Short mmCIF file of C-alpha atoms in Angstrom, two decimals:
data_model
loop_
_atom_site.label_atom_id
_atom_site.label_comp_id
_atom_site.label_asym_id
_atom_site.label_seq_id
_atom_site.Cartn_x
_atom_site.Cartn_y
_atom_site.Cartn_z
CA UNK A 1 6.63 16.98 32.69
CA UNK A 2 6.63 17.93 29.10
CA UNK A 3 3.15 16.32 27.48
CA UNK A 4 -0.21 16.77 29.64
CA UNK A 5 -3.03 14.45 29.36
CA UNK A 6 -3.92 12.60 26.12
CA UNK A 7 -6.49 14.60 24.03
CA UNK A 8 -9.33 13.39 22.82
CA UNK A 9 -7.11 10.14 21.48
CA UNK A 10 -8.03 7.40 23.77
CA UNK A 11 -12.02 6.94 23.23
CA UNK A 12 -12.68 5.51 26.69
CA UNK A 13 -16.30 6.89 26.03
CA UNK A 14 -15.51 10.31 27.88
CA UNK A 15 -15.66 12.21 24.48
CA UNK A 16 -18.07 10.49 22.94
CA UNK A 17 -20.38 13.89 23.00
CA UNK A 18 -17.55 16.37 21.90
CA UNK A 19 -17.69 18.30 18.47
CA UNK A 20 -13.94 17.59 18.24
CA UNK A 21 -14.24 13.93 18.27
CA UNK A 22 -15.02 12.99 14.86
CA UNK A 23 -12.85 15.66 13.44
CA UNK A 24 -9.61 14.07 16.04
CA UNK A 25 -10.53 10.39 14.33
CA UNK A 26 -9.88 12.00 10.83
CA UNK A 27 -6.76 13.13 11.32
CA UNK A 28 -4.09 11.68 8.90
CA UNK A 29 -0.58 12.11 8.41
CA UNK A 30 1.33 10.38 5.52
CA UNK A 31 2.18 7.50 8.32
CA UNK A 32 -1.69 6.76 8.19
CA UNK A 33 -4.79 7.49 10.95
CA UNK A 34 -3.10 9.50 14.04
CA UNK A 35 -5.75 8.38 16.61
CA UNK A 36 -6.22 4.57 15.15
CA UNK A 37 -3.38 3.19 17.67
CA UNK A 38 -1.47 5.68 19.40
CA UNK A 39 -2.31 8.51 21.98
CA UNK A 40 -2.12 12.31 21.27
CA UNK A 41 -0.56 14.71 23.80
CA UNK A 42 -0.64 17.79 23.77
CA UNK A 43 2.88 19.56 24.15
CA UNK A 44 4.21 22.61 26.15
CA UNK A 45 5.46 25.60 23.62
CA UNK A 46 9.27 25.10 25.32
CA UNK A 47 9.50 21.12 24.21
CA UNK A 48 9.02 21.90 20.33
CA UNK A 49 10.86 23.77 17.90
CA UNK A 50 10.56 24.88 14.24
CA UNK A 51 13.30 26.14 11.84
CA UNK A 52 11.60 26.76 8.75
CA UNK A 53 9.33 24.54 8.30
CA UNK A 54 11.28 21.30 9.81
CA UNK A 55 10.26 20.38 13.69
CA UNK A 56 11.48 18.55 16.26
CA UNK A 57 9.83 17.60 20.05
CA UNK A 58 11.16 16.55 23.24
CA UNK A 59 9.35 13.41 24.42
CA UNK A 60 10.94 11.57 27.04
CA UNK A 61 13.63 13.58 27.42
CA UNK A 62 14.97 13.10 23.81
CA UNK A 63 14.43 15.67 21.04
CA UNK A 64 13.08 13.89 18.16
CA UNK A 65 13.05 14.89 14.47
CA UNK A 66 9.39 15.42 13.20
CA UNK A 67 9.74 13.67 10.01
CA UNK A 68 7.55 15.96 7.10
CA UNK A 69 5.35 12.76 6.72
CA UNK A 70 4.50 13.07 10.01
CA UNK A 71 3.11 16.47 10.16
CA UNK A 72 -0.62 17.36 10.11
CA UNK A 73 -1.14 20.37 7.61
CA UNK A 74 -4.57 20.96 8.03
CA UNK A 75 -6.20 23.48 10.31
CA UNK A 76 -5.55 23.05 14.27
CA UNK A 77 -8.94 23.50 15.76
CA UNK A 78 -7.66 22.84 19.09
CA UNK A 79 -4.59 25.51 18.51
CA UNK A 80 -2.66 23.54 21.14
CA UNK A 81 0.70 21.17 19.60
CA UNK A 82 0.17 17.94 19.72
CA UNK A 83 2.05 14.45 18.69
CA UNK A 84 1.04 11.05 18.58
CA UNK A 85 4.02 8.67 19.36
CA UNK A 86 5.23 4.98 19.24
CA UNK A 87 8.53 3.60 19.78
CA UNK A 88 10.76 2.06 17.84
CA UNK A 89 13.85 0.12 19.57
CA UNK A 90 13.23 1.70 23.14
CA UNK A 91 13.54 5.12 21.07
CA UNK A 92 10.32 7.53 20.59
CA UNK A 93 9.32 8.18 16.94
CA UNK A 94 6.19 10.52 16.02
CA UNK A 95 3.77 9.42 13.86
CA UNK A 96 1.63 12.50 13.50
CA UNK A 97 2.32 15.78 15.09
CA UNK A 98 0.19 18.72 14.63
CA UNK A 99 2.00 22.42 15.41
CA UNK A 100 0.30 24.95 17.75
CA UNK A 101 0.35 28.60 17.12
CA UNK A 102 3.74 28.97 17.71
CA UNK A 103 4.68 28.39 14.02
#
């Protein structure tokens, strides 16, 4: 499978004593709060791609263009990629993604 678990997205209450938490809840992209109603996953260095500065990701077996709205340009302090993604149409769509070291 190409994503792992959710990160630090869904507050079920099992991060509510991580450092990370508040700084995951203030993550933005130009589409608005990444963690206010979708889940991040984190995603394996072989299902993303960047070609100067443009990405795409594989999520559900469908490459997806990361639209430049979408990304996250401030520091990862996790240093994994990760996406948060809704559907539009039966068709993922990314609504914040946030590149790993790869880049």
């Amino acid at each position: 499978m190409w994503l792992t678990s959710p990160t630090l997205a869904r507050d079920d209450g099992r991060y509510a004593n991580s450092p990370l938490k508040p700084w995951f809840e203030s993550l933005h992209s130009g589409y608005g709060q990444c963690c206010s109603d979708a889940d991040g996953y984190v995603v394996a260095d072989p299902d993303w791609e960047s070609d100067h500065g443009h990405f795409r990701v594989l999520i559900d077996n469908e490459w997806v263009v990361v639209p430049n709205e979408a990304v996250i340009t401030e520091p990862n302090k996790v240093g994994r990629t990760m996406v948060w993604k809704h559907y539009i149409d039966g068709h993922p769509r990314v609504r914040c993604f946030m590149p790993g070291s790869m880049t």
